[in-house]
Amino acid sequence: MSLLAYLDIGLALLVVGVAIWTIAARDLFAAVIGYVAYGLLLAFVWIRLYAPDVALTEAAVGGGVTGVLLITAGKRLKALKNVTPAAPGLTIKLFTGLLAALVASVLGAVILMLPQPPASLAPEAAAAVDSAGAGLGNLITAVLMSYRSFDTMLEKVVLILAVFGIWSVGTDTAWGGAPAPFRQSKPYAPMVFLAQMLAPIGVLVGVHIFWAGADGPGGAFQGGALLAAMWMVTMMARLVEPPRIDARYLRLALVAGPAVFLIVGLAGEPVAGSFFAYPHSFAKPTILFIEAFMVLSIAVALPMLVAGPPNERSDL
């Protein structure tokens, strides 16, 4: 057995071990840290599975943005000192454990009973991408923007609806205001220094990942998630404040990606012959044009999810 095989086995055992530890952790902060570590380990797993695009997304969202969101939620839950959730009884715990074991067993059985070789739509998907004339070197981006373009657009719509749902939690009197600051009025000097040094580099890397995603690992979501992380870092350092939710530029940025995607998709009917089709000669620049606005919407939506409702007080 090669060294890489031993490393893969060790990585698999480590992923399972961190998952069990995260579930068993009694402290909220420890569980969140375990979840972040689990997301970063999964990024390494995807790299070993030769899926760098998925690895980038997992590291940015699973290990980064979601971790910050969970830490923020945990801090706000602790602020509710008068609310003491009832502990689940033994019956509920046993039922939940048995249900989880049953679902895992059924999924394992389904995987083991797959035909050999397993059924695949890969040839049909590749043919559809080629016929659309995407002209992209990255097949994942080509599939998402050409073969699964309608699904890709709806994913961003769901993200925006989640932001609207967060905003709707605020009180009527607070509507239109800004969310609470991410940190204290006087953040630590090392945090300010980190934001000042990291944010410019992170923005450049995020733009590069978006642009390189046309022909290599990367894309709109990966680049947008990195830009979102840089904005959150600067807000944590209090270099910038969360914007008011009634700001026109904020709302335009949120809907820009899906709106441009839908407009181009509707234009595909008279120009290219079908809904969400691209002209053969201009497919690649058209897709990059759409993705540029998708990056903007993602980079704005993710920090707004973490920032929370307008005028909400936070101990962060």
PDB file of C-alpha atoms in Angstrom:
ATOM      1  CA  MET A   1       0.000   0.000   0.000  1.00  0.00           C
ATOM      2  CA  SER A   2       1.376   3.428  -0.949  1.00  0.00           C
ATOM      3  CA  LEU A   3       1.986   6.325   1.415  1.00  0.00           C
ATOM      4  CA  LEU A   4      -0.938   8.266  -0.086  1.00  0.00           C
ATOM      5  CA  ALA A   5      -3.260   5.372   0.695  1.00  0.00           C
ATOM      6  CA  TYR A   6      -2.220   5.468   4.354  1.00  0.00           C
ATOM      7  CA  LEU A   7      -2.720   9.242   4.372  1.00  0.00           C
ATOM      8  CA  ASP A   8      -6.203   8.836   2.882  1.00  0.00           C
ATOM      9  CA  ILE A   9      -7.131   6.290   5.550  1.00  0.00           C
ATOM     10  CA  GLY A  10      -5.781   8.576   8.257  1.00  0.00           C
ATOM     11  CA  LEU A  11      -7.711  11.524   6.826  1.00  0.00           C
ATOM     12  CA  ALA A  12     -10.933   9.491   6.703  1.00  0.00           C
ATOM     13  CA  LEU A  13     -10.506   8.391  10.331  1.00  0.00           C
ATOM     14  CA  LEU A  14      -9.733  11.963  11.373  1.00  0.00           C
ATOM     15  CA  VAL A  15     -12.891  13.256   9.656  1.00  0.00           C
ATOM     16  CA  VAL A  16     -15.031  10.675  11.437  1.00  0.00           C
ATOM     17  CA  GLY A  17     -13.308  11.373  14.757  1.00  0.00           C
ATOM     18  CA  VAL A  18     -13.816  15.145  14.515  1.00  0.00           C
ATOM     19  CA  ALA A  19     -17.458  14.596  13.519  1.00  0.00           C
ATOM     20  CA  ILE A  20     -18.079  12.401  16.582  1.00  0.00           C
ATOM     21  CA  TRP A  21     -16.258  14.858  18.840  1.00  0.00           C
ATOM     22  CA  THR A  22     -18.308  17.773  17.474  1.00  0.00           C
ATOM     23  CA  ILE A  23     -21.578  15.943  18.110  1.00  0.00           C
ATOM     24  CA  ALA A  24     -20.508  14.907  21.608  1.00  0.00           C
ATOM     25  CA  ALA A  25     -19.181  18.350  22.629  1.00  0.00           C
ATOM     26  CA  ARG A  26     -21.193  19.844  25.474  1.00  0.00           C
ATOM     27  CA  ASP A  27     -19.919  23.394  25.055  1.00  0.00           C
ATOM     28  CA  LEU A  28     -21.401  25.458  22.244  1.00  0.00           C
ATOM     29  CA  PHE A  29     -18.154  27.204  21.309  1.00  0.00           C
ATOM     30  CA  ALA A  30     -16.243  23.914  21.269  1.00  0.00           C
ATOM     31  CA  ALA A  31     -18.874  22.377  18.996  1.00  0.00           C
ATOM     32  CA  VAL A  32     -18.607  25.300  16.570  1.00  0.00           C
ATOM     33  CA  ILE A  33     -14.808  25.025  16.486  1.00  0.00           C
ATOM     34  CA  GLY A  34     -15.188  21.312  15.815  1.00  0.00           C
ATOM     35  CA  TYR A  35     -17.579  22.073  12.981  1.00  0.00           C
ATOM     36  CA  VAL A  36     -15.110  24.525  11.415  1.00  0.00           C
ATOM     37  CA  ALA A  37     -12.325  21.948  11.696  1.00  0.00           C
ATOM     38  CA  TYR A  38     -14.623  19.355  10.137  1.00  0.00           C
ATOM     39  CA  GLY A  39     -15.287  21.684   7.184  1.00  0.00           C
ATOM     40  CA  LEU A  40     -11.571  22.271   6.626  1.00  0.00           C
ATOM     41  CA  LEU A  41     -10.880  18.534   6.733  1.00  0.00           C
ATOM     42  CA  LEU A  42     -13.621  17.967   4.156  1.00  0.00           C
ATOM     43  CA  ALA A  43     -11.857  20.487   1.924  1.00  0.00           C
ATOM     44  CA  PHE A  44      -8.781  18.228   2.020  1.00  0.00           C
ATOM     45  CA  VAL A  45     -11.006  15.241   1.236  1.00  0.00           C
ATOM     46  CA  TRP A  46     -12.356  16.972  -1.866  1.00  0.00           C
ATOM     47  CA  ILE A  47      -8.824  17.781  -2.961  1.00  0.00           C
ATOM     48  CA  ARG A  48      -7.918  14.098  -2.687  1.00  0.00           C
ATOM     49  CA  LEU A  49     -11.025  13.355  -4.778  1.00  0.00           C
ATOM     50  CA  TYR A  50      -9.664  15.713  -7.469  1.00  0.00           C
ATOM     51  CA  ALA A  51     -12.472  18.252  -7.002  1.00  0.00           C
ATOM     52  CA  PRO A  52     -10.626  21.511  -6.218  1.00  0.00           C
ATOM     53  CA  ASP A  53     -13.693  23.636  -7.023  1.00  0.00           C
ATOM     54  CA  VAL A  54     -15.724  21.867  -4.353  1.00  0.00           C
ATOM     55  CA  ALA A  55     -12.762  22.068  -1.961  1.00  0.00           C
ATOM     56  CA  LEU A  56     -12.582  25.845  -2.378  1.00  0.00           C
ATOM     57  CA  THR A  57     -16.298  26.186  -1.692  1.00  0.00           C
ATOM     58  CA  GLU A  58     -16.111  23.918   1.361  1.00  0.00           C
ATOM     59  CA  ALA A  59     -13.173  25.846   2.823  1.00  0.00           C
ATOM     60  CA  ALA A  60     -14.777  29.240   2.207  1.00  0.00           C
ATOM     61  CA  VAL A  61     -18.319  28.398   3.301  1.00  0.00           C
ATOM     62  CA  GLY A  62     -18.088  25.298   5.517  1.00  0.00           C
ATOM     63  CA  GLY A  63     -14.919  26.330   7.308  1.00  0.00           C
ATOM     64  CA  GLY A  64     -15.243  30.113   7.097  1.00  0.00           C
ATOM     65  CA  VAL A  65     -18.543  31.911   6.636  1.00  0.00           C
ATOM     66  CA  THR A  66     -20.673  29.266   8.344  1.00  0.00           C
ATOM     67  CA  GLY A  67     -18.272  29.136  11.285  1.00  0.00           C
ATOM     68  CA  VAL A  68     -18.579  32.896  11.817  1.00  0.00           C
ATOM     69  CA  LEU A  69     -22.366  32.639  11.465  1.00  0.00           C
ATOM     70  CA  LEU A  70     -22.565  29.895  14.109  1.00  0.00           C
ATOM     71  CA  ILE A  71     -20.284  31.756  16.520  1.00  0.00           C
ATOM     72  CA  THR A  72     -22.410  34.878  16.104  1.00  0.00           C
ATOM     73  CA  ALA A  73     -25.605  32.905  16.671  1.00  0.00           C
ATOM     74  CA  GLY A  74     -24.121  31.273  19.764  1.00  0.00           C
ATOM     75  CA  LYS A  75     -23.161  34.626  21.251  1.00  0.00           C
ATOM     76  CA  ARG A  76     -26.634  35.981  20.667  1.00  0.00           C
ATOM     77  CA  LEU A  77     -28.250  32.910  22.194  1.00  0.00           C
ATOM     78  CA  LYS A  78     -26.155  33.354  25.342  1.00  0.00           C
ATOM     79  CA  ALA A  79     -27.422  36.934  25.547  1.00  0.00           C
ATOM     80  CA  LEU A  80     -30.926  35.540  26.068  1.00  0.00           C
ATOM     81  CA  LYS A  81     -30.280  34.773  29.741  1.00  0.00           C
ATOM     82  CA  ASN A  82     -33.966  34.480  30.592  1.00  0.00           C
ATOM     83  CA  VAL A  83     -34.535  31.741  28.019  1.00  0.00           C
ATOM     84  CA  THR A  84     -33.593  28.256  29.228  1.00  0.00           C
ATOM     85  CA  PRO A  85     -34.307  25.561  26.647  1.00  0.00           C
ATOM     86  CA  ALA A  86     -35.697  22.319  27.987  1.00  0.00           C
ATOM     87  CA  ALA A  87     -33.270  19.406  27.822  1.00  0.00           C
ATOM     88  CA  PRO A  88     -34.500  16.518  25.636  1.00  0.00           C
ATOM     89  CA  GLY A  89     -35.520  13.387  27.474  1.00  0.00           C
ATOM     90  CA  LEU A  90     -34.026   9.928  27.138  1.00  0.00           C
ATOM     91  CA  THR A  91     -36.819   8.796  24.817  1.00  0.00           C
ATOM     92  CA  ILE A  92     -36.183  11.653  22.386  1.00  0.00           C
ATOM     93  CA  LYS A  93     -32.438  10.975  22.438  1.00  0.00           C
ATOM     94  CA  LEU A  94     -32.908   7.259  21.730  1.00  0.00           C
ATOM     95  CA  PHE A  95     -35.419   7.924  18.963  1.00  0.00           C
ATOM     96  CA  THR A  96     -33.113  10.492  17.328  1.00  0.00           C
ATOM     97  CA  GLY A  97     -30.140   8.133  17.522  1.00  0.00           C
ATOM     98  CA  LEU A  98     -32.084   5.219  16.052  1.00  0.00           C
ATOM     99  CA  LEU A  99     -33.496   7.403  13.282  1.00  0.00           C
ATOM    100  CA  ALA A 100     -30.019   8.671  12.376  1.00  0.00           C
ATOM    101  CA  ALA A 101     -28.650   5.105  12.357  1.00  0.00           C
ATOM    102  CA  LEU A 102     -31.549   3.944  10.167  1.00  0.00           C
ATOM    103  CA  VAL A 103     -31.028   6.738   7.637  1.00  0.00           C
ATOM    104  CA  ALA A 104     -27.272   6.057   7.543  1.00  0.00           C
ATOM    105  CA  SER A 105     -27.898   2.328   7.040  1.00  0.00           C
ATOM    106  CA  VAL A 106     -30.357   2.921   4.193  1.00  0.00           C
ATOM    107  CA  LEU A 107     -27.962   5.307   2.453  1.00  0.00           C
ATOM    108  CA  GLY A 108     -25.099   2.843   2.862  1.00  0.00           C
ATOM    109  CA  ALA A 109     -27.211   0.013   1.459  1.00  0.00           C
ATOM    110  CA  VAL A 110     -28.238   2.108  -1.536  1.00  0.00           C
ATOM    111  CA  ILE A 111     -24.607   2.943  -2.295  1.00  0.00           C
ATOM    112  CA  LEU A 112     -23.523  -0.692  -1.982  1.00  0.00           C
ATOM    113  CA  MET A 113     -26.330  -1.873  -4.274  1.00  0.00           C
ATOM    114  CA  LEU A 114     -25.489   0.523  -7.110  1.00  0.00           C
ATOM    115  CA  PRO A 115     -24.947  -1.269 -10.429  1.00  0.00           C
ATOM    116  CA  GLN A 116     -21.432  -1.714 -11.785  1.00  0.00           C
ATOM    117  CA  PRO A 117     -20.621   0.439 -13.602  1.00  0.00           C
ATOM    118  CA  PRO A 118     -23.070   2.899 -12.007  1.00  0.00           C
ATOM    119  CA  ALA A 119     -25.541   4.757 -14.170  1.00  0.00           C
ATOM    120  CA  SER A 120     -24.313   8.169 -15.233  1.00  0.00           C
ATOM    121  CA  LEU A 121     -25.617  11.180 -17.109  1.00  0.00           C
ATOM    122  CA  ALA A 122     -22.089  12.491 -17.656  1.00  0.00           C
ATOM    123  CA  PRO A 123     -22.066  11.852 -21.444  1.00  0.00           C
ATOM    124  CA  GLU A 124     -25.414  13.622 -21.893  1.00  0.00           C
ATOM    125  CA  ALA A 125     -24.268  16.529 -19.731  1.00  0.00           C
ATOM    126  CA  ALA A 126     -20.995  16.843 -21.668  1.00  0.00           C
ATOM    127  CA  ALA A 127     -22.890  16.803 -24.958  1.00  0.00           C
ATOM    128  CA  ALA A 128     -25.283  19.489 -23.738  1.00  0.00           C
ATOM    129  CA  VAL A 129     -22.395  21.687 -22.597  1.00  0.00           C
ATOM    130  CA  ASP A 130     -20.609  21.276 -25.937  1.00  0.00           C
ATOM    131  CA  SER A 131     -23.748  22.067 -27.907  1.00  0.00           C
ATOM    132  CA  ALA A 132     -24.264  25.240 -25.890  1.00  0.00           C
ATOM    133  CA  GLY A 133     -20.863  26.456 -27.053  1.00  0.00           C
ATOM    134  CA  ALA A 134     -19.771  27.517 -23.581  1.00  0.00           C
ATOM    135  CA  GLY A 135     -16.107  27.607 -24.576  1.00  0.00           C
ATOM    136  CA  LEU A 136     -14.989  27.255 -20.951  1.00  0.00           C
ATOM    137  CA  GLY A 137     -11.992  25.202 -19.919  1.00  0.00           C
ATOM    138  CA  ASN A 138     -13.496  24.439 -16.494  1.00  0.00           C
ATOM    139  CA  LEU A 139     -16.160  21.796 -17.035  1.00  0.00           C
ATOM    140  CA  ILE A 140     -17.743  22.429 -13.617  1.00  0.00           C
ATOM    141  CA  THR A 141     -18.344  26.081 -14.440  1.00  0.00           C
ATOM    142  CA  ALA A 142     -19.610  25.098 -17.884  1.00  0.00           C
ATOM    143  CA  VAL A 143     -22.128  22.658 -16.399  1.00  0.00           C
ATOM    144  CA  LEU A 144     -23.331  25.120 -13.739  1.00  0.00           C
ATOM    145  CA  MET A 145     -23.702  28.039 -16.141  1.00  0.00           C
ATOM    146  CA  SER A 146     -24.883  26.192 -19.239  1.00  0.00           C
ATOM    147  CA  TYR A 147     -26.343  22.758 -18.459  1.00  0.00           C
ATOM    148  CA  ARG A 148     -27.726  23.694 -14.997  1.00  0.00           C
ATOM    149  CA  SER A 149     -28.095  27.438 -15.485  1.00  0.00           C
ATOM    150  CA  PHE A 150     -31.675  27.672 -14.179  1.00  0.00           C
ATOM    151  CA  ASP A 151     -30.765  25.780 -10.980  1.00  0.00           C
ATOM    152  CA  THR A 152     -27.685  27.969 -10.495  1.00  0.00           C
ATOM    153  CA  MET A 153     -29.790  31.114 -10.721  1.00  0.00           C
ATOM    154  CA  LEU A 154     -32.375  29.787  -8.257  1.00  0.00           C
ATOM    155  CA  GLU A 155     -29.632  28.962  -5.739  1.00  0.00           C
ATOM    156  CA  LYS A 156     -28.733  32.633  -5.604  1.00  0.00           C
ATOM    157  CA  VAL A 157     -32.408  33.569  -5.292  1.00  0.00           C
ATOM    158  CA  VAL A 158     -32.640  31.303  -2.229  1.00  0.00           C
ATOM    159  CA  LEU A 159     -29.613  33.080  -0.754  1.00  0.00           C
ATOM    160  CA  ILE A 160     -31.300  36.450  -1.188  1.00  0.00           C
ATOM    161  CA  LEU A 161     -34.550  35.146   0.320  1.00  0.00           C
ATOM    162  CA  ALA A 162     -32.539  34.003   3.344  1.00  0.00           C
ATOM    163  CA  VAL A 163     -31.242  37.565   3.774  1.00  0.00           C
ATOM    164  CA  PHE A 164     -34.793  38.926   3.570  1.00  0.00           C
ATOM    165  CA  GLY A 165     -35.843  36.344   6.158  1.00  0.00           C
ATOM    166  CA  ILE A 166     -33.096  37.518   8.526  1.00  0.00           C
ATOM    167  CA  TRP A 167     -34.133  41.140   8.048  1.00  0.00           C
ATOM    168  CA  SER A 168     -37.789  40.312   8.724  1.00  0.00           C
ATOM    169  CA  VAL A 169     -36.892  39.159  12.246  1.00  0.00           C
ATOM    170  CA  GLY A 170     -36.179  42.761  13.237  1.00  0.00           C
ATOM    171  CA  THR A 171     -38.856  44.902  14.821  1.00  0.00           C
ATOM    172  CA  ASP A 172     -41.016  47.234  12.764  1.00  0.00           C
ATOM    173  CA  THR A 173     -39.474  50.296  14.401  1.00  0.00           C
ATOM    174  CA  ALA A 174     -35.972  49.089  13.478  1.00  0.00           C
ATOM    175  CA  TRP A 175     -36.813  48.425   9.828  1.00  0.00           C
ATOM    176  CA  GLY A 176     -34.477  50.230   7.466  1.00  0.00           C
ATOM    177  CA  GLY A 177     -31.681  50.626  10.008  1.00  0.00           C
ATOM    178  CA  ALA A 178     -28.283  49.004  10.093  1.00  0.00           C
ATOM    179  CA  PRO A 179     -27.464  45.697  11.810  1.00  0.00           C
ATOM    180  CA  ALA A 180     -25.503  45.755  15.045  1.00  0.00           C
ATOM    181  CA  PRO A 181     -21.719  46.148  14.770  1.00  0.00           C
ATOM    182  CA  PHE A 182     -19.716  42.938  14.565  1.00  0.00           C
ATOM    183  CA  ARG A 183     -17.378  43.797  17.452  1.00  0.00           C
ATOM    184  CA  GLN A 184     -16.838  46.163  20.373  1.00  0.00           C
ATOM    185  CA  SER A 185     -16.475  49.884  19.802  1.00  0.00           C
ATOM    186  CA  LYS A 186     -12.713  49.495  20.325  1.00  0.00           C
ATOM    187  CA  PRO A 187     -11.542  46.233  18.720  1.00  0.00           C
ATOM    188  CA  TYR A 188      -8.163  44.717  19.488  1.00  0.00           C
ATOM    189  CA  ALA A 189      -5.231  46.279  17.673  1.00  0.00           C
ATOM    190  CA  PRO A 190      -4.066  42.900  16.224  1.00  0.00           C
ATOM    191  CA  MET A 191      -7.531  42.449  14.679  1.00  0.00           C
ATOM    192  CA  VAL A 192      -7.323  45.872  13.046  1.00  0.00           C
ATOM    193  CA  PHE A 193      -3.822  45.138  11.740  1.00  0.00           C
ATOM    194  CA  LEU A 194      -4.962  41.757  10.378  1.00  0.00           C
ATOM    195  CA  ALA A 195      -7.886  43.342   8.547  1.00  0.00           C
ATOM    196  CA  GLN A 196      -5.732  46.088   7.075  1.00  0.00           C
ATOM    197  CA  MET A 197      -3.163  43.588   5.793  1.00  0.00           C
ATOM    198  CA  LEU A 198      -5.445  40.708   4.828  1.00  0.00           C
ATOM    199  CA  ALA A 199      -8.379  42.459   3.162  1.00  0.00           C
ATOM    200  CA  PRO A 200      -6.526  43.938   0.130  1.00  0.00           C
ATOM    201  CA  ILE A 201      -4.787  40.629  -0.559  1.00  0.00           C
ATOM    202  CA  GLY A 202      -8.014  38.685  -0.081  1.00  0.00           C
ATOM    203  CA  VAL A 203      -9.872  40.928  -2.526  1.00  0.00           C
ATOM    204  CA  LEU A 204      -7.229  40.373  -5.194  1.00  0.00           C
ATOM    205  CA  VAL A 205      -7.285  36.612  -4.610  1.00  0.00           C
ATOM    206  CA  GLY A 206     -11.089  36.566  -4.721  1.00  0.00           C
ATOM    207  CA  VAL A 207     -11.203  38.418  -8.042  1.00  0.00           C
ATOM    208  CA  HIS A 208      -8.521  36.100  -9.420  1.00  0.00           C
ATOM    209  CA  ILE A 209     -10.422  32.977  -8.325  1.00  0.00           C
ATOM    210  CA  PHE A 210     -13.554  34.278 -10.048  1.00  0.00           C
ATOM    211  CA  TRP A 211     -11.706  35.110 -13.272  1.00  0.00           C
ATOM    212  CA  ALA A 212      -9.656  31.898 -13.308  1.00  0.00           C
ATOM    213  CA  GLY A 213     -12.815  29.839 -12.757  1.00  0.00           C
ATOM    214  CA  ALA A 214     -13.589  30.022 -16.472  1.00  0.00           C
ATOM    215  CA  ASP A 215     -10.686  27.725 -17.310  1.00  0.00           C
ATOM    216  CA  GLY A 216      -9.537  26.257 -13.968  1.00  0.00           C
ATOM    217  CA  PRO A 217     -10.595  25.667 -10.356  1.00  0.00           C
ATOM    218  CA  GLY A 218     -12.632  28.580  -9.057  1.00  0.00           C
ATOM    219  CA  GLY A 219     -15.734  30.450 -10.087  1.00  0.00           C
ATOM    220  CA  ALA A 220     -18.335  32.952  -8.965  1.00  0.00           C
ATOM    221  CA  PHE A 221     -19.313  31.352  -5.657  1.00  0.00           C
ATOM    222  CA  GLN A 222     -15.739  30.690  -4.551  1.00  0.00           C
ATOM    223  CA  GLY A 223     -14.611  34.208  -5.438  1.00  0.00           C
ATOM    224  CA  GLY A 224     -17.740  35.793  -3.960  1.00  0.00           C
ATOM    225  CA  ALA A 225     -17.368  33.860  -0.704  1.00  0.00           C
ATOM    226  CA  LEU A 226     -13.783  35.054  -0.330  1.00  0.00           C
ATOM    227  CA  LEU A 227     -14.794  38.670  -0.983  1.00  0.00           C
ATOM    228  CA  ALA A 228     -17.579  38.256   1.591  1.00  0.00           C
ATOM    229  CA  ALA A 229     -15.058  36.977   4.139  1.00  0.00           C
ATOM    230  CA  MET A 230     -12.869  40.034   3.566  1.00  0.00           C
ATOM    231  CA  TRP A 231     -15.825  42.358   4.130  1.00  0.00           C
ATOM    232  CA  MET A 232     -16.673  40.519   7.352  1.00  0.00           C
ATOM    233  CA  VAL A 233     -13.068  40.815   8.555  1.00  0.00           C
ATOM    234  CA  THR A 234     -13.107  44.586   8.026  1.00  0.00           C
ATOM    235  CA  MET A 235     -16.433  44.891   9.838  1.00  0.00           C
ATOM    236  CA  MET A 236     -15.103  42.830  12.750  1.00  0.00           C
ATOM    237  CA  ALA A 237     -12.157  45.252  12.983  1.00  0.00           C
ATOM    238  CA  ARG A 238     -14.642  48.169  12.850  1.00  0.00           C
ATOM    239  CA  LEU A 239     -12.865  49.608   9.820  1.00  0.00           C
ATOM    240  CA  VAL A 240     -16.308  49.759   8.203  1.00  0.00           C
ATOM    241  CA  GLU A 241     -19.786  49.496   9.680  1.00  0.00           C
ATOM    242  CA  PRO A 242     -22.661  47.310   8.458  1.00  0.00           C
ATOM    243  CA  PRO A 243     -24.777  49.266   5.938  1.00  0.00           C
ATOM    244  CA  ARG A 244     -28.383  50.250   6.468  1.00  0.00           C
ATOM    245  CA  ILE A 245     -30.685  47.665   4.938  1.00  0.00           C
ATOM    246  CA  ASP A 246     -32.679  50.360   3.155  1.00  0.00           C
ATOM    247  CA  ALA A 247     -29.583  51.539   1.258  1.00  0.00           C
ATOM    248  CA  ARG A 248     -30.353  51.483  -2.458  1.00  0.00           C
ATOM    249  CA  TYR A 249     -26.870  50.280  -3.435  1.00  0.00           C
ATOM    250  CA  LEU A 250     -27.118  47.348  -1.013  1.00  0.00           C
ATOM    251  CA  ARG A 251     -30.437  46.147  -2.406  1.00  0.00           C
ATOM    252  CA  LEU A 252     -29.269  46.580  -5.996  1.00  0.00           C
ATOM    253  CA  ALA A 253     -26.137  44.578  -5.249  1.00  0.00           C
ATOM    254  CA  LEU A 254     -28.190  41.781  -3.652  1.00  0.00           C
ATOM    255  CA  VAL A 255     -30.480  41.298  -6.641  1.00  0.00           C
ATOM    256  CA  ALA A 256     -27.931  42.138  -9.367  1.00  0.00           C
ATOM    257  CA  GLY A 257     -26.722  38.572  -9.904  1.00  0.00           C
ATOM    258  CA  PRO A 258     -30.057  36.765 -10.321  1.00  0.00           C
ATOM    259  CA  ALA A 259     -31.556  39.740 -12.181  1.00  0.00           C
ATOM    260  CA  VAL A 260     -28.787  39.840 -14.800  1.00  0.00           C
ATOM    261  CA  PHE A 261     -28.877  36.035 -15.032  1.00  0.00           C
ATOM    262  CA  LEU A 262     -32.626  36.086 -15.684  1.00  0.00           C
ATOM    263  CA  ILE A 263     -32.395  38.906 -18.237  1.00  0.00           C
ATOM    264  CA  VAL A 264     -29.685  37.070 -20.186  1.00  0.00           C
ATOM    265  CA  GLY A 265     -31.719  33.862 -19.938  1.00  0.00           C
ATOM    266  CA  LEU A 266     -34.807  35.532 -21.365  1.00  0.00           C
ATOM    267  CA  ALA A 267     -32.716  37.075 -24.132  1.00  0.00           C
ATOM    268  CA  GLY A 268     -31.563  33.567 -25.080  1.00  0.00           C
ATOM    269  CA  GLU A 269     -34.951  32.788 -26.622  1.00  0.00           C
ATOM    270  CA  PRO A 270     -34.809  35.344 -29.476  1.00  0.00           C
ATOM    271  CA  VAL A 271     -31.000  35.420 -29.770  1.00  0.00           C
ATOM    272  CA  ALA A 272     -29.919  31.775 -29.376  1.00  0.00           C
ATOM    273  CA  GLY A 273     -33.160  29.879 -29.886  1.00  0.00           C
ATOM    274  CA  SER A 274     -34.022  28.738 -26.348  1.00  0.00           C
ATOM    275  CA  PHE A 275     -34.403  29.900 -22.762  1.00  0.00           C
ATOM    276  CA  PHE A 276     -31.001  30.293 -20.999  1.00  0.00           C
ATOM    277  CA  ALA A 277     -29.092  29.599 -24.208  1.00  0.00           C
ATOM    278  CA  TYR A 278     -26.043  31.636 -25.184  1.00  0.00           C
ATOM    279  CA  PRO A 279     -24.926  32.769 -28.645  1.00  0.00           C
ATOM    280  CA  HIS A 280     -22.237  30.350 -29.787  1.00  0.00           C
ATOM    281  CA  SER A 281     -19.722  33.065 -30.645  1.00  0.00           C
ATOM    282  CA  PHE A 282     -20.194  35.015 -27.398  1.00  0.00           C
ATOM    283  CA  ALA A 283     -20.915  32.226 -24.886  1.00  0.00           C
ATOM    284  CA  LYS A 284     -17.764  32.624 -22.797  1.00  0.00           C
ATOM    285  CA  PRO A 285     -17.881  36.441 -22.393  1.00  0.00           C
ATOM    286  CA  THR A 286     -21.616  36.229 -21.715  1.00  0.00           C
ATOM    287  CA  ILE A 287     -21.064  33.695 -18.925  1.00  0.00           C
ATOM    288  CA  LEU A 288     -18.255  35.791 -17.429  1.00  0.00           C
ATOM    289  CA  PHE A 289     -20.539  38.844 -17.577  1.00  0.00           C
ATOM    290  CA  ILE A 290     -23.236  36.962 -15.638  1.00  0.00           C
ATOM    291  CA  GLU A 291     -20.752  35.609 -13.108  1.00  0.00           C
ATOM    292  CA  ALA A 292     -19.358  39.077 -12.401  1.00  0.00           C
ATOM    293  CA  PHE A 293     -22.766  40.171 -11.092  1.00  0.00           C
ATOM    294  CA  MET A 294     -23.216  36.849  -9.277  1.00  0.00           C
ATOM    295  CA  VAL A 295     -19.947  37.498  -7.432  1.00  0.00           C
ATOM    296  CA  LEU A 296     -21.300  40.885  -6.332  1.00  0.00           C
ATOM    297  CA  SER A 297     -24.545  39.393  -4.981  1.00  0.00           C
ATOM    298  CA  ILE A 298     -22.757  36.581  -3.133  1.00  0.00           C
ATOM    299  CA  ALA A 299     -20.172  38.951  -1.643  1.00  0.00           C
ATOM    300  CA  VAL A 300     -23.011  41.105  -0.245  1.00  0.00           C
ATOM    301  CA  ALA A 301     -25.492  38.403   0.796  1.00  0.00           C
ATOM    302  CA  LEU A 302     -23.188  36.280   2.978  1.00  0.00           C
ATOM    303  CA  PRO A 303     -22.067  39.140   5.291  1.00  0.00           C
ATOM    304  CA  MET A 304     -25.670  40.305   5.609  1.00  0.00           C
ATOM    305  CA  LEU A 305     -26.648  36.828   6.790  1.00  0.00           C
ATOM    306  CA  VAL A 306     -24.012  37.052   9.519  1.00  0.00           C
ATOM    307  CA  ALA A 307     -24.777  40.680  10.437  1.00  0.00           C
ATOM    308  CA  GLY A 308     -28.350  39.835  11.412  1.00  0.00           C
ATOM    309  CA  PRO A 309     -31.511  41.957  11.647  1.00  0.00           C
ATOM    310  CA  PRO A 310     -31.395  45.756  11.682  1.00  0.00           C
ATOM    311  CA  ASN A 311     -30.459  47.506  14.932  1.00  0.00           C
ATOM    312  CA  GLU A 312     -29.982  44.231  16.763  1.00  0.00           C
ATOM    313  CA  ARG A 313     -27.681  44.460  19.755  1.00  0.00           C
ATOM    314  CA  SER A 314     -24.837  41.977  20.009  1.00  0.00           C
ATOM    315  CA  ASP A 315     -22.058  41.237  22.456  1.00  0.00           C
ATOM    316  CA  LEU A 316     -19.646  40.383  19.641  1.00  0.00           C
TER     317      LEU A 316
END
